[in-house]
XYZ file of C-alpha atoms in Angstrom:
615
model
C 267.673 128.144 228.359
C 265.908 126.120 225.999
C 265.164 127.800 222.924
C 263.287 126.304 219.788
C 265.214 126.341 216.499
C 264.408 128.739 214.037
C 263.628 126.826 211.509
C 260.900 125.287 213.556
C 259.819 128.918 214.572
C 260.306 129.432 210.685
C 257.517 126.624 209.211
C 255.325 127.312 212.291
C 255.092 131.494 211.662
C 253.859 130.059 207.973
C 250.451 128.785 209.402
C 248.652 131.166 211.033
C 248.334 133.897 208.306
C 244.961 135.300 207.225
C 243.549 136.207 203.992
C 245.329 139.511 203.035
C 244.307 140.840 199.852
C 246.683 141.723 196.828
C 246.579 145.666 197.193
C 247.549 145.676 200.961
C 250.620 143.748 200.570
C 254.068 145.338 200.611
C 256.178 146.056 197.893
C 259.627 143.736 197.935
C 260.723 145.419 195.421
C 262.451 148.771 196.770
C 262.461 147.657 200.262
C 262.153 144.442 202.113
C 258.403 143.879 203.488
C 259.932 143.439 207.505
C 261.449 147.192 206.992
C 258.096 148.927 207.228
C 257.216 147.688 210.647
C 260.516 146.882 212.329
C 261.980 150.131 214.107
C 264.139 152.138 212.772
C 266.844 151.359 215.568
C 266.374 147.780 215.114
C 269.812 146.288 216.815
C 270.131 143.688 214.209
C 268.256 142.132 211.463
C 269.697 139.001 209.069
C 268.353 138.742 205.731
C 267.933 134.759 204.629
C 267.426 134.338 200.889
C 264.222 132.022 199.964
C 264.588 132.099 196.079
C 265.411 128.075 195.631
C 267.195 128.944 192.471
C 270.323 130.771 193.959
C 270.459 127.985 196.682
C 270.747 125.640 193.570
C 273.540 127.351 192.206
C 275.651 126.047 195.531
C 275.521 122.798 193.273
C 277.479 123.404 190.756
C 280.387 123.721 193.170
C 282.266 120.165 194.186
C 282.363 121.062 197.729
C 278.527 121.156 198.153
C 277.252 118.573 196.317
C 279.274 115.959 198.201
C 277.793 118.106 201.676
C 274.384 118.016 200.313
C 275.021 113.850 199.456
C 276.177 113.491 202.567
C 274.019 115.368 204.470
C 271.051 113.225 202.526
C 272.254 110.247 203.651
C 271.663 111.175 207.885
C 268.026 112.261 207.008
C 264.786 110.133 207.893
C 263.436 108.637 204.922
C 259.717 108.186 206.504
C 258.874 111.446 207.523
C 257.453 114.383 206.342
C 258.600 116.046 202.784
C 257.951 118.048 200.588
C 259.221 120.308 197.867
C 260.084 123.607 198.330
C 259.754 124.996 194.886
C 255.830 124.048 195.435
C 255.224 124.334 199.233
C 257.194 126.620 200.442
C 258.668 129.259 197.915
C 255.400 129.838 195.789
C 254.328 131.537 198.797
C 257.017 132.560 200.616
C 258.714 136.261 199.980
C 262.055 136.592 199.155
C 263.773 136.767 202.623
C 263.088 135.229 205.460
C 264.171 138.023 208.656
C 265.223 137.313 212.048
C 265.546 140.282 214.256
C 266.169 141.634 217.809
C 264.340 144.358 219.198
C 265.749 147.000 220.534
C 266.275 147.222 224.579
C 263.121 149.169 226.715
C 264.606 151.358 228.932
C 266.209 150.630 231.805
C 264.958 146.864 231.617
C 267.435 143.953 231.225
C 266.896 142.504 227.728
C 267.090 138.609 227.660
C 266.510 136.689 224.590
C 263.292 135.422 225.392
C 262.181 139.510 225.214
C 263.248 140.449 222.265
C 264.270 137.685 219.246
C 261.733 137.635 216.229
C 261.334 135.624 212.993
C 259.208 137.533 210.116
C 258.530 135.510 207.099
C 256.899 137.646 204.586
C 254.130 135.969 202.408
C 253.538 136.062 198.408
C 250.094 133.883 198.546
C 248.571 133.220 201.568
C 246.068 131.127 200.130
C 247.714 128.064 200.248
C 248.282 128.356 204.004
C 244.648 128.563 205.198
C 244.078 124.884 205.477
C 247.013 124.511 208.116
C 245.635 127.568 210.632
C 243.177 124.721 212.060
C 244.592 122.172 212.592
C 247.272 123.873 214.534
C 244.877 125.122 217.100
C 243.843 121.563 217.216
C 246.543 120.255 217.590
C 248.983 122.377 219.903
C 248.269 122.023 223.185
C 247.532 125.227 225.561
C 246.762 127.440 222.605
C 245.683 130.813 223.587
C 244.316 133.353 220.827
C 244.155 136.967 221.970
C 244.300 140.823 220.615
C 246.446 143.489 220.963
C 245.816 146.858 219.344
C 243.885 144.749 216.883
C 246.440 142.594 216.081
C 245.618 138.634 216.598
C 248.774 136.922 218.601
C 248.707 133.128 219.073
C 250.524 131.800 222.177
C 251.384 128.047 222.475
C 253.066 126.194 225.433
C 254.877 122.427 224.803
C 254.432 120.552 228.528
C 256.768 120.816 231.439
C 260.055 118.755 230.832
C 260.614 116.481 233.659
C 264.310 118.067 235.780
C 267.415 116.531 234.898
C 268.347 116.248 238.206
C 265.677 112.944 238.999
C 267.383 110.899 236.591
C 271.355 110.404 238.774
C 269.440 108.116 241.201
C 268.183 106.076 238.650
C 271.955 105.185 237.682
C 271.827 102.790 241.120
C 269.348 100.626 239.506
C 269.979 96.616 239.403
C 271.393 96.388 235.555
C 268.821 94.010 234.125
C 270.918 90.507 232.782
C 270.905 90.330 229.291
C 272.404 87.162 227.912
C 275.176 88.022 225.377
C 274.805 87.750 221.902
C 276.582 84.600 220.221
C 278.167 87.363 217.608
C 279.895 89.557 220.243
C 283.274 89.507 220.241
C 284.979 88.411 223.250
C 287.303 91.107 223.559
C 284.175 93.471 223.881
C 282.658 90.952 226.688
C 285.675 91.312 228.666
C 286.058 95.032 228.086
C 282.329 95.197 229.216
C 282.880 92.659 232.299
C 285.974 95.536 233.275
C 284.033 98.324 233.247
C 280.812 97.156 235.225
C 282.368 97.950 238.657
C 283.342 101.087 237.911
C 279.881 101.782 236.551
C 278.081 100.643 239.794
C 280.176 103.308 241.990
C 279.796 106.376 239.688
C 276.188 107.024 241.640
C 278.102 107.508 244.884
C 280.799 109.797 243.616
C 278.391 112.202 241.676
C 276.273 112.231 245.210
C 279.951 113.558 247.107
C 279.843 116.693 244.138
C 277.746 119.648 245.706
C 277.660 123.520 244.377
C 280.019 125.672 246.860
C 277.273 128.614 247.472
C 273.833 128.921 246.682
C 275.305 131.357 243.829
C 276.430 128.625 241.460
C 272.808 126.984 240.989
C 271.800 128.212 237.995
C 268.132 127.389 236.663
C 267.698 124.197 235.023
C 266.932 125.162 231.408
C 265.049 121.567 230.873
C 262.537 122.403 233.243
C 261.230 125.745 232.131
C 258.057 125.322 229.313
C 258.597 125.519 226.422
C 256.549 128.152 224.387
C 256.393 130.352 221.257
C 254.057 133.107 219.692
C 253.084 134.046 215.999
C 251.544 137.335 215.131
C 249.409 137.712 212.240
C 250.149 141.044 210.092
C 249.271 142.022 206.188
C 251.790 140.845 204.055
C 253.660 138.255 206.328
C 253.602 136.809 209.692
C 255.868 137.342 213.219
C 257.202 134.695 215.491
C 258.712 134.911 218.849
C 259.893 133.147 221.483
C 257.247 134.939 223.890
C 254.839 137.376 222.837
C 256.619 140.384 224.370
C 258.942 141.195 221.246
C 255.783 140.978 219.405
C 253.743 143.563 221.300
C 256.621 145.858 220.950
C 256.799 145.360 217.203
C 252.990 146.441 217.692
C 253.877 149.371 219.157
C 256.610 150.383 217.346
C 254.885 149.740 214.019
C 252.063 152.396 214.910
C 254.730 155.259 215.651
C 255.748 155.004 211.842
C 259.147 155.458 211.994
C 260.780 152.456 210.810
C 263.563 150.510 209.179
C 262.374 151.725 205.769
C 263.792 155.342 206.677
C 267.127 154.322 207.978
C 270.025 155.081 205.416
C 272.329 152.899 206.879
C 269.880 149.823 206.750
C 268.853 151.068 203.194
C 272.575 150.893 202.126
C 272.550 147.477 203.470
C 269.474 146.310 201.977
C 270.715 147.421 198.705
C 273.509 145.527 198.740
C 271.280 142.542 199.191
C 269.144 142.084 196.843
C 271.180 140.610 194.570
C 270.125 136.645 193.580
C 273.540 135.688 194.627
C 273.734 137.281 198.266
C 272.301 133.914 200.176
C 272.665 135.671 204.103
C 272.771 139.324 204.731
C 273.052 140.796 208.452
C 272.903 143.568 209.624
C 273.416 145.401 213.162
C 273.159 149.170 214.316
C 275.445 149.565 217.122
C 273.917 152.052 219.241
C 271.581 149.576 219.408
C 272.872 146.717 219.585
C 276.225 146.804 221.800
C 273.788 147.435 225.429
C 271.288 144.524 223.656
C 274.517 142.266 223.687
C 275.829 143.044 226.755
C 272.236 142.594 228.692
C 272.172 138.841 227.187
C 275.672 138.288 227.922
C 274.380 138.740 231.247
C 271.546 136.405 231.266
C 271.786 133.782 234.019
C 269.760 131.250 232.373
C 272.386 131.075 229.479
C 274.355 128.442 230.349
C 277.549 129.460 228.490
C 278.430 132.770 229.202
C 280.541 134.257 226.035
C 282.496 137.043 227.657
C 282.272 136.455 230.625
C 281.915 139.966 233.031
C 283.284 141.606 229.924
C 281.487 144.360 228.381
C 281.365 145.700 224.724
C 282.573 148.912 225.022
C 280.221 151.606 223.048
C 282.809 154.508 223.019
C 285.523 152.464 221.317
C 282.708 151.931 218.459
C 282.160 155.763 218.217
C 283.216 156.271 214.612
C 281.364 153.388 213.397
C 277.132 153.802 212.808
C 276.593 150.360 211.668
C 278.153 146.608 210.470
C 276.574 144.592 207.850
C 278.078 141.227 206.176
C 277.025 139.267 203.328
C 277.501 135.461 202.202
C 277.422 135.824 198.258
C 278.057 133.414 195.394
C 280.633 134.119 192.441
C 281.847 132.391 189.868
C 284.797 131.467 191.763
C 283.489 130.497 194.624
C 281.943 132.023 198.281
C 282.557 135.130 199.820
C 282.158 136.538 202.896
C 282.309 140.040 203.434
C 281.963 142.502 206.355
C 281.491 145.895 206.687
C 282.276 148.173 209.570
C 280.359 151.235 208.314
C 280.675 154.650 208.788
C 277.899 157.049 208.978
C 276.484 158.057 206.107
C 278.262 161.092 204.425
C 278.499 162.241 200.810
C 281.834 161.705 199.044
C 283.310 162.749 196.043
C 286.448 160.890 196.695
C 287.536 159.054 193.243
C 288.399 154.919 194.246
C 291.726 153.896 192.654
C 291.193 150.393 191.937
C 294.084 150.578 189.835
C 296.287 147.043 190.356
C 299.510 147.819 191.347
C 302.967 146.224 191.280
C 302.933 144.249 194.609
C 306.719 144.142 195.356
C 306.527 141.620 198.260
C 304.647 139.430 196.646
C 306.911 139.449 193.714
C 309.292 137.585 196.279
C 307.554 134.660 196.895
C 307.343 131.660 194.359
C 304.597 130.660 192.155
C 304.453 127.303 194.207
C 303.709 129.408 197.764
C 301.914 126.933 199.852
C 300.749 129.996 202.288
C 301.424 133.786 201.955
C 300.429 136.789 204.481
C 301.133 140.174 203.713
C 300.749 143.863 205.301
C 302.327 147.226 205.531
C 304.696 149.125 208.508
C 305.033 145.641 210.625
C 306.234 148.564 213.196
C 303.370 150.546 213.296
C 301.090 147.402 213.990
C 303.128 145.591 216.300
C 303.086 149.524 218.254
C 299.005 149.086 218.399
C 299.180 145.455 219.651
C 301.336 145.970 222.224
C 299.156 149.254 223.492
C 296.253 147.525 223.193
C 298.340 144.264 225.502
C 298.934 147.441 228.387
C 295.223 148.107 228.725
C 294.974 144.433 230.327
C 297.377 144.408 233.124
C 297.685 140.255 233.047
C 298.564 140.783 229.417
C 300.721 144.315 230.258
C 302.954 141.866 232.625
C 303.159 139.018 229.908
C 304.580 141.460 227.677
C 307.290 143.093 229.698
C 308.328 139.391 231.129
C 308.595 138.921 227.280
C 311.141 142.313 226.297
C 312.902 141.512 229.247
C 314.021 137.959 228.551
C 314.594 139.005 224.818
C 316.968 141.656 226.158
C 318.907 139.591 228.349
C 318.798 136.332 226.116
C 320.229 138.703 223.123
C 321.001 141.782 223.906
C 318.762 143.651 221.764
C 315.326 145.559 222.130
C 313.046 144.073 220.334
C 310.664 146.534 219.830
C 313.803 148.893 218.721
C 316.316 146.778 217.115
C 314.113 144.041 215.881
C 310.556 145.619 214.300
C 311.655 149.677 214.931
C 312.873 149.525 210.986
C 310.343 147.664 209.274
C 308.098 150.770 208.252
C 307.504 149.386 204.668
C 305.423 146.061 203.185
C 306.604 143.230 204.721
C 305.143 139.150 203.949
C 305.742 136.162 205.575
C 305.185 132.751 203.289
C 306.078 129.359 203.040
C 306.860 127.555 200.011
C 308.075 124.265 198.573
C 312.113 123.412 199.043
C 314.652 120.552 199.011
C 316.689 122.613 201.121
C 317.062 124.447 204.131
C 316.866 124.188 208.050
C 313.658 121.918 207.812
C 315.380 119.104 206.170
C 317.172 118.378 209.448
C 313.480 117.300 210.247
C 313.504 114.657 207.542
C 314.869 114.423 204.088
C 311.292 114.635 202.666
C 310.085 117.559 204.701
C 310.114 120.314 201.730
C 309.567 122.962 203.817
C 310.958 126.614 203.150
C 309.465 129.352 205.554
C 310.289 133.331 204.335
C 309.950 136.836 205.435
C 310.415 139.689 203.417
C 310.481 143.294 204.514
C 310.927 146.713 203.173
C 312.609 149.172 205.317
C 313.046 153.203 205.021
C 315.856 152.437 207.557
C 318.724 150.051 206.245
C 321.245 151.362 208.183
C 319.167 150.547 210.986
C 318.298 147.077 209.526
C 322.067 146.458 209.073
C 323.098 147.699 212.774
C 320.302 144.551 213.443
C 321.509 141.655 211.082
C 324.856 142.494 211.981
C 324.564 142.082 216.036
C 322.735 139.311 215.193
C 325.139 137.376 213.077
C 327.636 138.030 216.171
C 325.223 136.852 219.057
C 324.310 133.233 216.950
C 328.424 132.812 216.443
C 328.684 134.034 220.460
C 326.215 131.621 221.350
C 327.162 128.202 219.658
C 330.355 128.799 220.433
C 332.039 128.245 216.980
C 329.507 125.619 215.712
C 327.841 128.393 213.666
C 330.174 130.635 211.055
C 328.810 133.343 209.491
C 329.226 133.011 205.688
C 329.121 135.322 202.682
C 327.934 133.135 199.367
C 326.783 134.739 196.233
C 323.958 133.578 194.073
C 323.898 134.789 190.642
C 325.564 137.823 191.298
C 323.423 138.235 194.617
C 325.277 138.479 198.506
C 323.575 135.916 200.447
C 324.653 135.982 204.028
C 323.824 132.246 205.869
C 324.730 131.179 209.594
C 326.222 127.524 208.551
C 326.687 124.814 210.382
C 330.604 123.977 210.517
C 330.950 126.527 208.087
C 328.971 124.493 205.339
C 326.306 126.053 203.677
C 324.456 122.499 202.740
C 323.691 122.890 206.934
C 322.398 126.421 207.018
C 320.097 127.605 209.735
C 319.297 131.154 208.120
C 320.271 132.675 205.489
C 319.401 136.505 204.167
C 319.903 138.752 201.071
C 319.043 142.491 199.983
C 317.616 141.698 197.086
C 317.621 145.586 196.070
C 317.993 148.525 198.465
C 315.586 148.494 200.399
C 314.206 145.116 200.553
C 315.817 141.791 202.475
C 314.581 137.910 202.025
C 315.087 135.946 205.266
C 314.982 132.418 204.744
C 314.851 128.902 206.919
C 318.485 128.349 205.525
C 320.953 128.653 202.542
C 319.340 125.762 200.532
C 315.784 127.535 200.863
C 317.115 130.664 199.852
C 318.936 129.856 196.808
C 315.248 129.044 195.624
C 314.328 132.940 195.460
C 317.503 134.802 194.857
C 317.544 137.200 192.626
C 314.145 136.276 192.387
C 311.425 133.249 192.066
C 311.590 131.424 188.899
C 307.962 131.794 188.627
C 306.555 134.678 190.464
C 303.557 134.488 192.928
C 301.058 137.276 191.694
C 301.651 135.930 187.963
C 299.994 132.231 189.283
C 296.503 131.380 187.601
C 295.537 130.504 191.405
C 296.518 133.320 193.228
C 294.982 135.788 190.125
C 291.449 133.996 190.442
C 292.184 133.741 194.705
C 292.797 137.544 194.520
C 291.287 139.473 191.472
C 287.864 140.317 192.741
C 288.941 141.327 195.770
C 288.933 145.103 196.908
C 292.358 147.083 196.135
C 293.992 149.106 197.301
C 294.299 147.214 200.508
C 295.949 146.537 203.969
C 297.620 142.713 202.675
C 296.408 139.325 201.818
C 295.833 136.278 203.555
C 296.462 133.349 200.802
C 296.580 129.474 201.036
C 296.649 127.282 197.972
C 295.272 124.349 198.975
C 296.416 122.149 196.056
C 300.381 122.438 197.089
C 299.598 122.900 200.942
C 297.550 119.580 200.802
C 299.901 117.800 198.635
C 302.865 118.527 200.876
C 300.983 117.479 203.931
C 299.658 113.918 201.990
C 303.386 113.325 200.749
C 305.251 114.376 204.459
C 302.542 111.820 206.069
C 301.230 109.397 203.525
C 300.409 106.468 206.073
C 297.985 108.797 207.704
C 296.250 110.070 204.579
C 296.358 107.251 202.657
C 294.150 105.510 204.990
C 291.025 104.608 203.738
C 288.976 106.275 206.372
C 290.164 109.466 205.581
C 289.419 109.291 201.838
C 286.060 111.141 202.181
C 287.687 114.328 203.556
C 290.368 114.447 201.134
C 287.438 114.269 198.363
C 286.121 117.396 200.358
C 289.110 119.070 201.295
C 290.616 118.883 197.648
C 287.271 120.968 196.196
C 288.678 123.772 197.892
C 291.202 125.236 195.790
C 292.240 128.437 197.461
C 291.237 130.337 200.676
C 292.135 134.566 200.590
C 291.478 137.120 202.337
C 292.295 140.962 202.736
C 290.869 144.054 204.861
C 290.692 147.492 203.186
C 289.589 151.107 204.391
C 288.063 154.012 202.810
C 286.081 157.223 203.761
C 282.643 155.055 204.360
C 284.294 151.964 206.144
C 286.573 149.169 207.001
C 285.849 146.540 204.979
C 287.067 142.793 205.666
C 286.448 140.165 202.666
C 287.592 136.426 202.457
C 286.540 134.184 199.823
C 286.669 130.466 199.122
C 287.724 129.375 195.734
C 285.833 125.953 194.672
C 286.386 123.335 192.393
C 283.168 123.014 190.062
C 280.966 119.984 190.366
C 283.291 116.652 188.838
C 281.050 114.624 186.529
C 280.374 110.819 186.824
C-alpha cells in the first residue's frame, strides 16, 4: 500500500480551512480541540506538540544539536522554506492529532478506512490565500457535502506497475567512453561484472509465484489520493474520505473524547510544555482495529503474521498511554498500562530505600540489571513458553540436557531458592576468567542473589563444586581463600587462584556474590570500594524515576564506551568512526525500571544527555 506521509497530510490539512470566527472556536485550554468531535471510543489518538519553544529546548542537549547539524546538511538548499515560528505555529494549535477510528461493525477495518490527521487552528486568516490555489493546482479535485460539512477529495495519477520495468533490464547498455579519472581497478571490476549483468533478465523470468495466492496487489499501481475536511476550529485529513464521514457522524451523536476519563487522565498528563509526543489507545477499541490491519493483504509486511492480539488477556487493563517528555537530565519515555478508573485512597511510599543488591556492585558498573524472586519470574516465563507447543518442546529439550549434562534440575536446584532481589552486572577488573581472553580485556561479570533458602542454596553450590572437579577431571580444585576476613570459595585452575573460573562468597546470611573468577571477586568482597547507588551517575540515571519498583535497567555509557574503545582501539580510532563516538559519548547513561500500583503498570526509561559543548 502506498500511503502519503503525514507530514505531507499534515501541511496539506492546513489549506483548506474557512473563516471561523473567534467565539466558535474551541477552548485548548481544559481539553484538546480534536476531543470534542472524535468518539469517545476512539482506538488511539497521538498527541504531537507544535509549541516551537519546547522543540528548542532539544538543543541544549549535545546529542541533538549534532542530529539537527547533521540532519541540515542532507536537506535541499533550493526549495521551499520557511519559518515555523511565523508560518506555521502563529496559527497552528498546540497539538497536532493523528487518530484511528474505531472499527464499523462487522466490516474489516484497513488503514485506508479509518487513519485521520486533525490539526487544530489558532488564526485561520493567514491560510485563506493557499485554499485556491490548491484547487488549481491538484489535479482531480472534487469538492462535495456531507451533513453540511465541505470534504475535498484529491487523486495524484496512476503510477505506472513495477512489473514493466524487468524487461527493460535486456536493453543494449549504451557505450559510454570511460572517464580519463577512473581508476583502473574500478574499470576492471566494471568489465567483471557486465556478463553477469546481461543474464540477470533471464533468471528473474525462470522466478514465478507457486499459486495464484501469493500475488499480492501491486501497491505502486493503486492512485494515490487523500481528503481534508473543513470543521470550526481546525481541519481533518484522511487517507480517503470514509474516516472522515464517520467523524461526521460520530461528531453529531455528542458523545465524545471530551467525556472519557481515561483519555482525560491522559490528556492531563500532556499538557505540560515539556511532553513533545503523547499517545494514547483504548483497548477495547483498539486490539480488533489492530488485528483487522494486521490482516490487510495490501500491506506488504505482515507484523504478526496469523497471530492475533488476544482481548481477554488485556481484561484488567482499560487503556495505555505513553509520553516522550524533556527533563533536565535528559528524555524520557514512559508508558502506562492503565487500569480503569477507580478512586483510591492508597498513600504512595516514595520513600528511597536501602537497595541491598545494588550496594554489591561497584561505583565503576559498566551495566547493572536488577529484580526481585528470579524464581517466581523464571515460573511465568516458562508457563507462558508451554502455551506455544514449538517453544513447550524447546524448553523440555532444554531441562533435559541440563539434567543429564549435570545432574541437577534446574528449575529446582538452580532458580527454586532465589525468592529474594537478585542483580546481574558487569564491571571493570584486571582479574578474573576474562583475562584468559586477553590481558587487556577488563571484564568482570556478577550475580548477586538473596535467598530465604540457604540451605537450599548450599545443597546447590555444593553439588556444583563436585560436578566442575568430576568433570575436568582434576584440572579444576575447589579452593577456600579468605578476603579480609570474608570465605571466598573459587574453582582454580591447577589449584591456583590467579586462574580462577568462578569464584563465590556469602557476603552476609542471606546474600551470595558469584563472580567470573577469584581475581574479579576480590574486587567486591566484603564490599565495593565505592558503592554503585552512591555514584553521581547512577543518582541522576535513577532519582526521578518511580520507586518503589520491580528493578533497574542501568548502563553508564562513559565506562561501557571506554572499555569497548580501549579492548579495540584500531577499530575506534579510525577516523571514520569519529562522528559516532562524538554522538555516542553525549549519551551519558541509559535506565530504566517498571513499577505497579492500584491504577497501573507503569514502564519508564530515560536517556541521560550531555548538555550542548560550546565552541
Amino acid at each position: 500500500m502506498m500511503i502519503l506521509p503525514v507530514t505531507t497530510l499534515a501541511l496539506l490539512s492546513t489549506l483548506t480551512v474557512a473563516p471561523v470566527s473567534e467565539t466558535t472556536k474551541p477552548s485548548l485550554t481544559s481539553t484538546p480541540a480534536v476531543a470534542n468531535i472524535l468518539p469517545a471510543d476512539t482506538p488511539i489518538v497521538g498527541l504531537i506538540n507544535t509549541k516551537g519553544e519546547s522543540w528548542a529546548k532539544l538543543n541544549r542537549f549535545q546529542l541533538f544539536k549534532t542530529a539537527f547539524t547533521t540532519a541540515s546538511a542532507f536537506l535541499p538548499t533550493t526549495t521551499f522554506s520557511f519559518d515555523y515560528a511565523k508560518d506555521i505555529e502563529s496559527w497552528l494549535g498546540d497539538q497536532v492529532v493523528f487518530a484511528f477510528m474505531p472499527k464499523v461493525g462487522s466490516t474489516t477495518a484497513t488503514i485506508d478506512s479509518s487513519f485521520l490527521l486533525v490539526a487544530p487552528i489558532k488564526d485561520d486568516t493567514r491560510l485563506q490565500p493557499f485554499l485556491e490555489k490548491l484547487k488549481t493546482d491538484t489535479p482531480q479535485v472534487t469538492v462535495r457535502q456531507y451533513k453540511g460539512i465541505t470534504i475535498l477529495e484529491m487523486k495524484e495519477p496512476e503510477v505506472p506497475p513495477l512489473q514493466n520495468t524487468l524487461p527493460s533490464l535486456e536493453m543494449k547498455k549504451p557505450e559510454v567512453a570511460p572517464r580519463r579519472n577512473t581508476p583502473p581497478s574500478l574499470e576492471l571490476r566494471n568489465r567483471e561484472l557486465a556478463p553477469r549483468t546481461k543474464a540477470l533478465p533471464s533468471a528473474v523470468r525462470k522466478l514465478k509465484p507457486s499459486s495464484e495466492a501469493e500475488l499480492k496487489p501491486n501497491s505502486l499501481t493503486r492512485k494515490r489520493s487523500f481528503a481534508i475536511a473543513t470543521f470550526p476550529g481546525y481541519v481533518v485529513a484522511g487517507i480517503t474520505a470514509q474516516p472522515i464521514e464517520q467523524l461526521i457522524d460520530a461528531s453529531q451523536a455528542n458523545n465524545t473524547l471530551a467525556q472519557n476519563p481515561q483519555f482525560q487522565q491522559t490528556f492531563q498528563q500532556s499538557k505540560s510544555d515539556n511532553v513533545l509526543f503523547t499517545i494514547y489507545e483504548n483497548l477495547a477499541n483498539f486490539v480488533p482495529l489492530i488485528n483487522d490491519i494486521y490482516k490487510d493483504p495490501s500491506l506488504s509486511i505482515p507484523i504478526f503474521g496469523d497471530n492475533k492480539i488476544d482481548l481477554e488477556e488485556l481484561k484488567e487493563y482499560a487503556s495505555v498511554d505513553g509520553f516522550v517528555s524533556l527533563q533536565p537530565e535528559g528524555l524520557r519515555l514512559q508508558i502506562n498500562a492503565q487500569r480503569p478508573v477507580i478512586k483510591s485512597k492508597q498513600n504512595k511510599d516514595n520513600t528511597k530505600k536501602a537497595e541491598t543488591i545494588l550496594d554489591r556492585m561497584p561505583g565503576a558498573t559498566y551495566s547493572a540489571f536488577t529484580g526481585r524472586n528470579l524464581n517466581l519470574q523464571w515460573q511465568q516465563l516458562a508457563k507462558g513458553f508451554s502455551s506455544e507447543p514449538q517453544l513447550k518442546d524447546y524448553l523440555e529439550k532444554f531441562r533435559d540436557f541440563f539434567r543429564s549434562s549435570t545432574g541437577l534440575d534446574f528449575d529446582k536446584d538452580i532458580l527454586g531458592w532465589m525468592d529474594g532481589d537478585y542483580g546481574f552486572f558487569s564491571f571493570p577488573t584486571k582479574g578474573g576468567l576474562f583475562k584468559f581472553v586477553s590481558p587487556d580485556f577488563n571484564l568482570g561479570i556478577g550475580l548477586a542473589v538473596q535467598t530465604t533458602n540457604r540451605a537450599a542454596a548450599d545443597t546447590t553450590l555444593n553439588k556444583l563444586n563436585e560436578f566442575i572437579q568430576s568433570f575436568l577431571a582434576g584440572g579444576v580444585v575447589v579452593n577456600t581463600h579468605d578476603i579480609k576476613g570474608q570465605s571466598v570459595t573459587s574453582w582454580d585452575i591447577g589449584g591456583d587462584s590467579s586462574q580462577s573460573l568462578l569464584a563465590y562468597s556469602w557476603v552476609n546470611d542471606n546474600t551470595v556474590v558469584v563472580t567470573t573468577g577469584f581475581g574479579a571477586i576480590a574486587d567486591l568482597v566484603p564490599q565495593p570500594y565505592i558503592l554503585l547507588p552512591t555514584t553521581y551517575n547512577f543518582k541522576n540515571a535513577t532519582n526521578s524515576l518511580p520507586y518503589p519498583n520491580h528493578g533497574y535497567f542501568y548502563v553508564n555509557m562513559g565506562s561501557f564506551l571506554s572499555w569497548v574503545y580501549g579492548f579495540m582501539p584500531s577499530v575506534f580510532n579510525n577516523e571514520y568512526f569519529q562522528p559516532y563516538k562524538q554522538v555516542l559519548g553525549s549519551v551519558y547513561s541509559i535506565s530504566a525500571t517498571t513499577s505497579t500500583t492500584t491504577e497501573r503498570e507503569q514502564f519508564d526509561i530515560l536517556l541521560v544527555l550531555a548538555p550542548t559543548r560550546n565552541k
